[in-house]
mmCIF file of C-alpha atoms in Angstrom:
data_model
loop_
_atom_site.group_PDB
_atom_site.id
_atom_site.type_symbol
_atom_site.label_atom_id
_atom_site.label_comp_id
_atom_site.label_asym_id
_atom_site.label_seq_id
_atom_site.Cartn_x
_atom_site.Cartn_y
_atom_site.Cartn_z
ATOM 1 C CA UNK L 1 7.453 -9.198 -17.915
ATOM 2 C CA UNK L 2 4.700 -10.073 -20.499
ATOM 3 C CA UNK L 3 5.425 -8.877 -24.049
ATOM 4 C CA UNK L 4 2.164 -10.020 -25.489
ATOM 5 C CA UNK L 5 -1.403 -10.801 -24.730
ATOM 6 C CA UNK L 6 -1.241 -14.473 -25.613
ATOM 7 C CA UNK L 7 1.411 -15.515 -23.043
ATOM 8 C CA UNK L 8 -0.550 -13.398 -20.442
ATOM 9 C CA UNK L 9 -3.800 -15.367 -21.132
ATOM 10 C CA UNK L 10 -2.029 -18.673 -21.007
ATOM 11 C CA UNK L 11 -0.699 -17.980 -17.581
ATOM 12 C CA UNK L 12 -4.003 -16.600 -16.515
ATOM 13 C CA UNK L 13 -5.755 -19.810 -17.632
ATOM 14 C CA UNK L 14 -3.125 -22.185 -16.234
ATOM 15 C CA UNK L 15 -1.633 -20.595 -13.117
ATOM 16 C CA UNK L 16 -4.360 -18.265 -11.776
ATOM 17 C CA UNK L 17 -7.861 -19.433 -12.457
ATOM 18 C CA UNK L 18 -7.550 -23.094 -11.106
ATOM 19 C CA UNK L 19 -6.180 -21.673 -7.688
ATOM 20 C CA UNK L 20 -8.933 -19.055 -7.682
ATOM 21 C CA UNK L 21 -11.605 -21.598 -8.319
ATOM 22 C CA UNK L 22 -10.125 -23.689 -5.413
ATOM 23 C CA UNK L 23 -10.336 -20.714 -2.942
ATOM 24 C CA UNK L 24 -13.853 -19.834 -4.080
ATOM 25 C CA UNK L 25 -14.993 -23.355 -3.387
ATOM 26 C CA UNK L 26 -13.581 -23.051 0.042
ATOM 27 C CA UNK L 27 -15.406 -19.887 0.840
ATOM 28 C CA UNK L 28 -18.699 -21.226 -0.646
ATOM 29 C CA UNK L 29 -18.393 -24.221 1.575
ATOM 30 C CA UNK L 30 -17.816 -21.673 4.656
ATOM 31 C CA UNK L 31 -20.868 -19.665 3.503
ATOM 32 C CA UNK L 32 -23.035 -22.663 3.470
ATOM 33 C CA UNK L 33 -22.280 -23.137 7.114
ATOM 34 C CA UNK L 34 -23.416 -19.651 8.245
ATOM 35 C CA UNK L 35 -26.217 -20.098 10.809
ATOM 36 C CA UNK L 36 -28.163 -16.910 10.186
ATOM 37 C CA UNK L 37 -30.317 -17.167 7.058
ATOM 38 C CA UNK L 38 -30.026 -13.644 6.032
ATOM 39 C CA UNK L 39 -26.158 -13.467 6.356
ATOM 40 C CA UNK L 40 -25.982 -16.876 4.513
ATOM 41 C CA UNK L 41 -28.195 -15.647 1.771
ATOM 42 C CA UNK L 42 -26.042 -12.588 1.120
ATOM 43 C CA UNK L 43 -22.768 -14.474 1.373
ATOM 44 C CA UNK L 44 -23.812 -17.081 -1.028
ATOM 45 C CA UNK L 45 -25.422 -14.530 -3.436
ATOM 46 C CA UNK L 46 -22.192 -12.480 -3.539
ATOM 47 C CA UNK L 47 -20.134 -15.471 -4.367
ATOM 48 C CA UNK L 48 -22.554 -16.527 -7.117
ATOM 49 C CA UNK L 49 -22.925 -13.296 -8.868
ATOM 50 C CA UNK L 50 -19.588 -11.590 -8.233
ATOM 51 C CA UNK L 51 -17.003 -14.465 -8.424
ATOM 52 C CA UNK L 52 -15.549 -12.829 -11.633
ATOM 53 C CA UNK L 53 -14.375 -9.893 -9.356
ATOM 54 C CA UNK L 54 -11.857 -12.360 -7.772
ATOM 55 C CA UNK L 55 -10.867 -13.928 -11.102
ATOM 56 C CA UNK L 56 -10.038 -10.478 -12.418
ATOM 57 C CA UNK L 57 -8.194 -9.264 -9.289
ATOM 58 C CA UNK L 58 -6.236 -12.450 -8.906
ATOM 59 C CA UNK L 59 -4.371 -11.682 -12.246
ATOM 60 C CA UNK L 60 -1.999 -9.439 -10.130
ATOM 61 C CA UNK L 61 -0.633 -12.662 -8.489
ATOM 62 C CA UNK L 62 1.288 -13.085 -11.690
ATOM 63 C CA UNK L 63 3.649 -10.420 -10.309
ATOM 64 C CA UNK L 64 4.707 -12.687 -7.601
ATOM 65 C CA UNK L 65 8.040 -14.141 -7.921
ATOM 66 C CA UNK L 66 7.374 -17.882 -7.445
ATOM 67 C CA UNK L 67 4.455 -20.361 -7.292
ATOM 68 C CA UNK L 68 4.212 -20.245 -3.394
ATOM 69 C CA UNK L 69 4.071 -16.577 -3.386
ATOM 70 C CA UNK L 70 1.598 -16.415 -6.236
ATOM 71 C CA UNK L 71 -0.743 -18.752 -4.225
ATOM 72 C CA UNK L 72 -0.357 -16.628 -1.136
ATOM 73 C CA UNK L 73 -1.284 -13.569 -3.244
ATOM 74 C CA UNK L 74 -4.356 -15.311 -4.619
ATOM 75 C CA UNK L 75 -5.453 -16.268 -1.104
ATOM 76 C CA UNK L 76 -5.279 -12.640 0.028
ATOM 77 C CA UNK L 77 -6.969 -11.277 -3.170
ATOM 78 C CA UNK L 78 -9.844 -13.909 -3.069
ATOM 79 C CA UNK L 79 -10.471 -13.421 0.615
ATOM 80 C CA UNK L 80 -10.243 -9.602 0.570
ATOM 81 C CA UNK L 81 -12.512 -9.412 -2.500
ATOM 82 C CA UNK L 82 -14.978 -11.875 -1.061
ATOM 83 C CA UNK L 83 -15.181 -9.858 2.071
ATOM 84 C CA UNK L 84 -15.831 -6.675 -0.101
ATOM 85 C CA UNK L 85 -18.501 -8.352 -2.216
ATOM 86 C CA UNK L 86 -19.973 -9.730 0.922
ATOM 87 C CA UNK L 87 -20.223 -6.498 2.880
ATOM 88 C CA UNK L 88 -21.597 -4.781 -0.279
ATOM 89 C CA UNK L 89 -24.449 -7.124 -0.475
ATOM 90 C CA UNK L 90 -25.253 -6.688 3.239
ATOM 91 C CA UNK L 91 -25.359 -2.942 2.646
ATOM 92 C CA UNK L 92 -27.231 -3.210 -0.564
ATOM 93 C CA UNK L 93 -29.653 -5.809 0.101
ATOM 94 C CA UNK L 94 -29.767 -5.828 3.858
ATOM 95 C CA UNK L 95 -32.668 -4.997 6.110
ATOM 96 C CA UNK L 96 -31.316 -1.604 7.575
ATOM 97 C CA UNK L 97 -29.750 1.553 6.151
ATOM 98 C CA UNK L 98 -27.638 2.842 9.114
ATOM 99 C CA UNK L 99 -24.403 4.432 8.283
ATOM 100 C CA UNK L 100 -23.085 3.378 11.726
ATOM 101 C CA UNK L 101 -23.842 -0.292 10.714
ATOM 102 C CA UNK L 102 -22.002 0.327 7.360
ATOM 103 C CA UNK L 103 -18.997 1.687 9.121
ATOM 104 C CA UNK L 104 -18.795 -1.062 11.665
ATOM 105 C CA UNK L 105 -19.085 -3.816 8.889
ATOM 106 C CA UNK L 106 -16.229 -2.176 6.916
ATOM 107 C CA UNK L 107 -14.054 -2.133 10.010
ATOM 108 C CA UNK L 108 -13.305 -5.752 8.841
ATOM 109 C CA UNK L 109 -11.742 -4.449 5.711
ATOM 110 C CA UNK L 110 -9.667 -1.968 7.592
ATOM 111 C CA UNK L 111 -8.368 -4.593 9.988
ATOM 112 C CA UNK L 112 -7.779 -7.103 7.240
ATOM 113 C CA UNK L 113 -4.644 -5.121 5.941
ATOM 114 C CA UNK L 114 -3.189 -4.719 9.369
ATOM 115 C CA UNK L 115 -1.914 -7.979 10.833
ATOM 116 C CA UNK L 116 -1.545 -6.364 14.239
ATOM 117 C CA UNK L 117 -5.224 -5.226 14.552
ATOM 118 C CA UNK L 118 -7.499 -6.880 16.764
ATOM 119 C CA UNK L 119 -10.989 -7.809 15.418
ATOM 120 C CA UNK L 120 -14.206 -6.204 16.706
ATOM 121 C CA UNK L 121 -17.931 -6.981 16.696
ATOM 122 C CA UNK L 122 -18.530 -6.060 13.132
ATOM 123 C CA UNK L 123 -22.370 -6.735 13.406
ATOM 124 C CA UNK L 124 -22.910 -4.692 16.422
ATOM 125 C CA UNK L 125 -25.499 -2.377 14.877
ATOM 126 C CA UNK L 126 -27.726 -5.096 13.236
ATOM 127 C CA UNK L 127 -29.755 -8.009 14.660
ATOM 128 C CA UNK L 128 -28.181 -10.623 12.284
ATOM 129 C CA UNK L 129 -24.937 -11.564 13.958
ATOM 130 C CA UNK L 130 -24.452 -15.422 13.722
ATOM 131 C CA UNK L 131 -22.214 -16.038 10.786
ATOM 132 C CA UNK L 132 -20.299 -18.915 12.091
ATOM 133 C CA UNK L 133 -16.980 -17.011 12.170
ATOM 134 C CA UNK L 134 -17.085 -16.239 8.314
ATOM 135 C CA UNK L 135 -16.254 -12.680 8.362
ATOM 136 C CA UNK L 136 -13.542 -13.295 11.030
ATOM 137 C CA UNK L 137 -11.958 -15.992 8.944
ATOM 138 C CA UNK L 138 -11.928 -13.845 5.788
ATOM 139 C CA UNK L 139 -9.992 -11.083 8.002
ATOM 140 C CA UNK L 140 -7.654 -13.810 9.424
ATOM 141 C CA UNK L 141 -6.662 -14.936 5.943
ATOM 142 C CA UNK L 142 -5.817 -11.499 4.748
ATOM 143 C CA UNK L 143 -3.912 -10.783 7.878
ATOM 144 C CA UNK L 144 -2.034 -14.103 7.882
ATOM 145 C CA UNK L 145 -0.924 -13.568 4.075
ATOM 146 C CA UNK L 146 0.105 -9.977 4.860
ATOM 147 C CA UNK L 147 2.011 -11.054 8.191
ATOM 148 C CA UNK L 148 4.232 -13.195 5.905
ATOM 149 C CA UNK L 149 5.045 -10.522 3.217
ATOM 150 C CA UNK L 150 8.556 -9.258 3.332
ATOM 151 C CA UNK L 151 7.687 -5.603 2.807
ATOM 152 C CA UNK L 152 4.219 -5.055 4.634
ATOM 153 C CA UNK L 153 5.494 -1.940 6.576
ATOM 154 C CA UNK L 154 6.325 -0.318 3.315
ATOM 155 C CA UNK L 155 2.903 -0.987 1.703
ATOM 156 C CA UNK L 156 0.764 -0.463 4.920
ATOM 157 C CA UNK L 157 0.356 3.480 4.395
ATOM 158 C CA UNK L 158 -0.562 3.105 0.856
ATOM 159 C CA UNK L 159 -2.911 0.195 1.251
ATOM 160 C CA UNK L 160 -4.412 2.062 4.206
ATOM 161 C CA UNK L 161 -5.155 5.153 2.110
ATOM 162 C CA UNK L 162 -6.842 3.193 -0.668
ATOM 163 C CA UNK L 163 -8.739 1.128 1.886
ATOM 164 C CA UNK L 164 -9.957 4.333 3.501
ATOM 165 C CA UNK L 165 -11.220 5.584 0.389
ATOM 166 C CA UNK L 166 -13.132 2.489 -0.322
ATOM 167 C CA UNK L 167 -14.584 2.184 3.094
ATOM 168 C CA UNK L 168 -15.676 5.712 3.305
ATOM 169 C CA UNK L 169 -17.395 5.497 0.049
ATOM 170 C CA UNK L 170 -19.267 2.336 1.152
ATOM 171 C CA UNK L 171 -20.753 4.289 4.060
ATOM 172 C CA UNK L 172 -22.004 7.085 1.929
ATOM 173 C CA UNK L 173 -23.294 5.158 -1.145
ATOM 174 C CA UNK L 174 -25.626 2.769 0.827
ATOM 175 C CA UNK L 175 -27.514 5.268 2.743
ATOM 176 C CA UNK L 176 -31.292 6.246 1.789
ATOM 177 C CA UNK L 177 -31.843 7.120 -1.832
ATOM 178 C CA UNK L 178 -32.612 10.759 -0.823
ATOM 179 C CA UNK L 179 -29.450 11.152 1.162
ATOM 180 C CA UNK L 180 -26.661 9.300 -0.901
ATOM 181 C CA UNK L 181 -25.913 11.735 -3.769
ATOM 182 C CA UNK L 182 -25.664 14.669 -1.395
ATOM 183 C CA UNK L 183 -23.516 12.765 0.856
ATOM 184 C CA UNK L 184 -21.148 11.634 -1.749
ATOM 185 C CA UNK L 185 -20.920 15.151 -3.264
ATOM 186 C CA UNK L 186 -19.837 16.569 0.115
ATOM 187 C CA UNK L 187 -17.466 13.731 0.684
ATOM 188 C CA UNK L 188 -15.887 13.889 -2.594
ATOM 189 C CA UNK L 189 -15.356 17.698 -2.289
ATOM 190 C CA UNK L 190 -13.272 17.166 0.933
ATOM 191 C CA UNK L 191 -11.278 14.386 -0.742
ATOM 192 C CA UNK L 192 -10.618 15.059 -4.286
ATOM 193 C CA UNK L 193 -8.540 18.425 -4.147
ATOM 194 C CA UNK L 194 -5.769 16.847 -5.924
ATOM 195 C CA UNK L 195 -8.073 15.950 -8.925
ATOM 196 C CA UNK L 196 -10.458 18.895 -9.434
ATOM 197 C CA UNK L 197 -11.177 17.927 -12.993
ATOM 198 C CA UNK L 198 -13.087 14.793 -11.808
ATOM 199 C CA UNK L 199 -16.788 14.935 -11.134
ATOM 200 C CA UNK L 200 -17.913 13.671 -7.711
ATOM 201 C CA UNK L 201 -19.395 10.384 -9.327
ATOM 202 C CA UNK L 202 -16.028 9.930 -11.123
ATOM 203 C CA UNK L 203 -13.927 10.346 -8.025
ATOM 204 C CA UNK L 204 -16.295 8.151 -6.205
ATOM 205 C CA UNK L 205 -15.784 5.445 -8.835
ATOM 206 C CA UNK L 206 -11.877 5.769 -8.372
ATOM 207 C CA UNK L 207 -12.432 5.198 -4.650
ATOM 208 C CA UNK L 208 -14.428 2.046 -5.176
ATOM 209 C CA UNK L 209 -11.723 -0.064 -6.694
ATOM 210 C CA UNK L 210 -9.556 -2.812 -5.005
ATOM 211 C CA UNK L 211 -6.914 -3.131 -7.802
ATOM 212 C CA UNK L 212 -4.214 -0.772 -6.154
ATOM 213 C CA UNK L 213 -4.497 -2.866 -2.967
ATOM 214 C CA UNK L 214 -4.117 -6.164 -4.984
ATOM 215 C CA UNK L 215 -1.092 -4.782 -6.903
ATOM 216 C CA UNK L 216 0.652 -3.589 -3.766
ATOM 217 C CA UNK L 217 0.250 -6.983 -2.107
ATOM 218 C CA UNK L 218 1.589 -8.851 -5.039
ATOM 219 C CA UNK L 219 4.777 -6.689 -5.332
ATOM 220 C CA UNK L 220 5.210 -6.699 -1.566
ATOM 221 C CA UNK L 221 5.593 -10.458 -1.620
ATOM 222 C CA UNK L 222 8.654 -10.072 -4.117
ATOM 223 C CA UNK L 223 12.151 -10.100 -2.684
ATOM 224 C CA UNK L 224 13.045 -6.609 -4.015
ATOM 225 C CA UNK L 225 10.717 -3.830 -3.114
ATOM 226 C CA UNK L 226 11.031 -0.156 -2.171
ATOM 227 C CA UNK L 227 9.162 2.858 -0.936
ATOM 228 C CA UNK L 228 9.603 4.379 -4.445
ATOM 229 C CA UNK L 229 7.985 1.465 -6.082
ATOM 230 C CA UNK L 230 5.100 1.530 -3.581
ATOM 231 C CA UNK L 231 4.656 5.192 -4.490
ATOM 232 C CA UNK L 232 4.579 4.627 -8.114
ATOM 233 C CA UNK L 233 2.062 1.863 -7.727
ATOM 234 C CA UNK L 234 -0.269 4.115 -5.616
ATOM 235 C CA UNK L 235 0.004 7.067 -8.054
ATOM 236 C CA UNK L 236 -0.223 4.707 -11.023
ATOM 237 C CA UNK L 237 -3.507 3.083 -9.927
ATOM 238 C CA UNK L 238 -5.310 5.878 -8.171
ATOM 239 C CA UNK L 239 -7.390 7.516 -9.483
ATOM 240 C CA UNK L 240 -7.462 6.590 -13.192
ATOM 241 C CA UNK L 241 -6.950 2.876 -13.449
ATOM 242 C CA UNK L 242 -9.136 2.247 -10.398
ATOM 243 C CA UNK L 243 -11.848 4.835 -11.756
ATOM 244 C CA UNK L 244 -11.795 3.081 -15.199
ATOM 245 C CA UNK L 245 -12.221 -0.349 -13.437
ATOM 246 C CA UNK L 246 -15.340 0.826 -11.377
ATOM 247 C CA UNK L 247 -16.902 2.690 -14.215
ATOM 248 C CA UNK L 248 -16.845 -0.426 -16.278
ATOM 249 C CA UNK L 249 -18.377 -2.315 -13.386
ATOM 250 C CA UNK L 250 -21.256 0.134 -12.974
ATOM 251 C CA UNK L 251 -21.654 0.402 -16.808
ATOM 252 C CA UNK L 252 -22.520 -3.304 -17.191
ATOM 253 C CA UNK L 253 -24.946 -3.215 -14.057
ATOM 254 C CA UNK L 254 -27.066 -0.286 -15.146
ATOM 255 C CA UNK L 255 -30.256 -2.400 -15.880
ATOM 256 C CA UNK L 256 -29.968 -4.306 -12.669
ATOM 257 C CA UNK L 257 -29.138 -1.193 -10.444
ATOM 258 C CA UNK L 258 -32.112 0.689 -11.986
ATOM 259 C CA UNK L 259 -34.395 -2.405 -11.064
ATOM 260 C CA UNK L 260 -32.997 -2.583 -7.595
ATOM 261 C CA UNK L 261 -32.997 1.228 -6.961
ATOM 262 C CA UNK L 262 -29.223 1.062 -6.369
ATOM 263 C CA UNK L 263 -26.877 3.993 -7.076
ATOM 264 C CA UNK L 264 -25.049 3.886 -10.263
ATOM 265 C CA UNK L 265 -22.259 6.412 -11.192
ATOM 266 C CA UNK L 266 -22.971 6.137 -14.910
ATOM 267 C CA UNK L 267 -26.440 7.478 -14.574
ATOM 268 C CA UNK L 268 -25.054 10.938 -13.669
ATOM 269 C CA UNK L 269 -23.550 11.467 -17.176
ATOM 270 C CA UNK L 270 -25.685 13.752 -19.401
ATOM 271 C CA UNK L 271 -25.880 11.098 -22.184
ATOM 272 C CA UNK L 272 -24.019 8.399 -23.833
ATOM 273 C CA UNK L 273 -21.707 10.786 -25.699
ATOM 274 C CA UNK L 274 -20.547 12.244 -22.408
ATOM 275 C CA UNK L 275 -20.054 8.702 -20.868
ATOM 276 C CA UNK L 276 -18.097 7.660 -24.024
ATOM 277 C CA UNK L 277 -15.808 10.794 -23.685
ATOM 278 C CA UNK L 278 -15.223 9.864 -20.040
ATOM 279 C CA UNK L 279 -14.262 6.347 -21.013
ATOM 280 C CA UNK L 280 -11.881 7.649 -23.546
ATOM 281 C CA UNK L 281 -10.338 9.971 -21.064
ATOM 282 C CA UNK L 282 -9.942 7.251 -18.434
ATOM 283 C CA UNK L 283 -8.432 4.875 -20.760
ATOM 284 C CA UNK L 284 -5.862 7.375 -22.010
ATOM 285 C CA UNK L 285 -4.969 8.700 -18.620
ATOM 286 C CA UNK L 286 -4.637 5.103 -17.217
ATOM 287 C CA UNK L 287 -2.359 3.949 -20.033
ATOM 288 C CA UNK L 288 -0.209 7.091 -19.291
ATOM 289 C CA UNK L 289 -0.037 6.398 -15.564
ATOM 290 C CA UNK L 290 0.710 2.771 -16.072
ATOM 291 C CA UNK L 291 3.730 3.704 -17.996
ATOM 292 C CA UNK L 292 5.220 4.975 -14.791
ATOM 293 C CA UNK L 293 4.909 1.696 -12.862
ATOM 294 C CA UNK L 294 7.523 -1.134 -12.851
ATOM 295 C CA UNK L 295 6.669 -3.818 -15.505
ATOM 296 C CA UNK L 296 4.560 -1.264 -17.427
ATOM 297 C CA UNK L 297 3.879 -3.473 -20.110
ATOM 298 C CA UNK L 298 1.966 -5.875 -17.844
ATOM 299 C CA UNK L 299 -0.068 -3.102 -16.256
ATOM 300 C CA UNK L 300 -1.059 -1.697 -19.671
ATOM 301 C CA UNK L 301 -2.191 -5.225 -20.708
ATOM 302 C CA UNK L 302 -4.177 -5.367 -17.540
ATOM 303 C CA UNK L 303 -6.053 -2.336 -18.713
ATOM 304 C CA UNK L 304 -6.793 -3.826 -21.987
ATOM 305 C CA UNK L 305 -7.931 -7.004 -20.161
ATOM 306 C CA UNK L 306 -10.225 -5.278 -17.904
ATOM 307 C CA UNK L 307 -12.087 -3.705 -20.963
ATOM 308 C CA UNK L 308 -12.292 -7.161 -22.658
ATOM 309 C CA UNK L 309 -13.498 -8.868 -19.288
ATOM 310 C CA UNK L 310 -16.196 -6.577 -18.454
ATOM 311 C CA UNK L 311 -17.520 -5.745 -21.874
ATOM 312 C CA UNK L 312 -17.569 -9.439 -22.608
ATOM 313 C CA UNK L 313 -19.937 -10.088 -19.637
ATOM 314 C CA UNK L 314 -23.475 -11.496 -20.559
ATOM 315 C CA UNK L 315 -25.080 -8.486 -18.808
ATOM 316 C CA UNK L 316 -23.929 -6.332 -21.813
ATOM 317 C CA UNK L 317 -25.827 -8.500 -24.427
ATOM 318 C CA UNK L 318 -29.151 -8.060 -22.630
ATOM 319 C CA UNK L 319 -29.129 -4.261 -22.487
ATOM 320 C CA UNK L 320 -29.401 -2.610 -25.902
ATOM 321 C CA UNK L 321 -27.929 0.898 -25.106
ATOM 322 C CA UNK L 322 -25.128 -0.776 -23.056
ATOM 323 C CA UNK L 323 -24.391 -3.202 -26.047
ATOM 324 C CA UNK L 324 -24.109 -0.274 -28.462
ATOM 325 C CA UNK L 325 -21.999 1.839 -26.497
ATOM 326 C CA UNK L 326 -19.734 -1.178 -25.363
ATOM 327 C CA UNK L 327 -18.678 -1.811 -29.011
ATOM 328 C CA UNK L 328 -17.424 1.920 -29.165
ATOM 329 C CA UNK L 329 -15.581 1.445 -25.830
ATOM 330 C CA UNK L 330 -13.971 -1.802 -27.077
ATOM 331 C CA UNK L 331 -12.774 0.124 -30.199
ATOM 332 C CA UNK L 332 -11.078 2.669 -27.845
ATOM 333 C CA UNK L 333 -8.969 -0.117 -26.362
ATOM 334 C CA UNK L 334 -7.570 -1.219 -29.635
ATOM 335 C CA UNK L 335 -6.423 -4.680 -31.048
ATOM 336 C CA UNK L 336 -5.462 -6.250 -27.753
ATOM 337 C CA UNK L 337 -8.715 -5.427 -26.163
ATOM 338 C CA UNK L 338 -10.563 -7.219 -29.077
ATOM 339 C CA UNK L 339 -8.368 -10.200 -28.315
ATOM 340 C CA UNK L 340 -9.140 -10.235 -24.547
ATOM 341 C CA UNK L 341 -12.847 -9.563 -25.272
ATOM 342 C CA UNK L 342 -12.937 -12.692 -27.607
ATOM 343 C CA UNK L 343 -11.026 -14.877 -25.327
ATOM 344 C CA UNK L 344 -13.251 -13.934 -22.309
ATOM 345 C CA UNK L 345 -16.392 -14.836 -24.283
ATOM 346 C CA UNK L 346 -14.935 -18.098 -25.127
ATOM 347 C CA UNK L 347 -13.950 -18.737 -21.440
ATOM 348 C CA UNK L 348 -17.469 -17.707 -20.350
ATOM 349 C CA UNK L 349 -19.234 -20.085 -22.830
ATOM 350 C CA UNK L 350 -16.983 -22.861 -21.672
ATOM 351 C CA UNK L 351 -17.756 -22.367 -18.093
ATOM 352 C CA UNK L 352 -21.563 -22.288 -18.919
ATOM 353 C CA UNK L 353 -21.340 -25.608 -20.231
ATOM 354 C CA UNK L 354 -19.567 -27.158 -17.237
#
């Protein structure tokens, strides 16, 4: 599908990012209309600080087989990721630490992948409720796109499994600081029997990614799709590619999370050497599993792109220890990672000037 990183980057800049920007502008406008000041604050903050999550996720839309399908895929990815980041902010920065509230909020994500599911009162355990239909609209857009896919019945069980991992993680990781590690350890012990070599914080990282869901959505819009392909995508992305994705996300957020008192999976490694060893293992395992997915070259390039995208983030520059280790992680990714790293830095610099 893509034989080199240059052609991939050209298509990302010209076919993906402009439509992502259009979708993000829509959701910013909707967030501005939220009546409740706290909900509005968290919606806008998530769009401001986490927009690059949508940009990275939307790259999977290149798997769609025509322009209309590509744009539909981007609509789903941006809506689903925007929902994820908004709910994460509500749980991280919200006014209560109630697991029932976290579970109710994340019902929106469970419903978003099932077009036949009716919506519920996602805010039922909190006093802030008036979002002007913002969360319902995010669910509606996701359901509408999946309703129009050719193979939704095939991907639903696999999307559902990844979605469950994600939503369960969000409930446990946002409770009080005294409870969260113990809850996550207990949860991981019941869920990671197939991957006993993964520490509880590594398995939790694997559960926290949305990449497998985006990949399944993009492929399901194609004309040709099968159960075998869905299985290869699920096994290809979970756990290692998804784990690498979230470890990178937490890696660059270490200073911010320490300041805010938020849980960070990278903090559970003994030292930088152990963390670097884990990155090396996840990169190696991810490249191996990506080789078993259709269009393996594309997925392996995506891995190198993930490394370049995250490690080029401005947060890395401001953290000395992170910056030093980031250079070693980039080296693990090889020549193509250096290319994506350089391109991402140029793109970020240009965006900062506009």
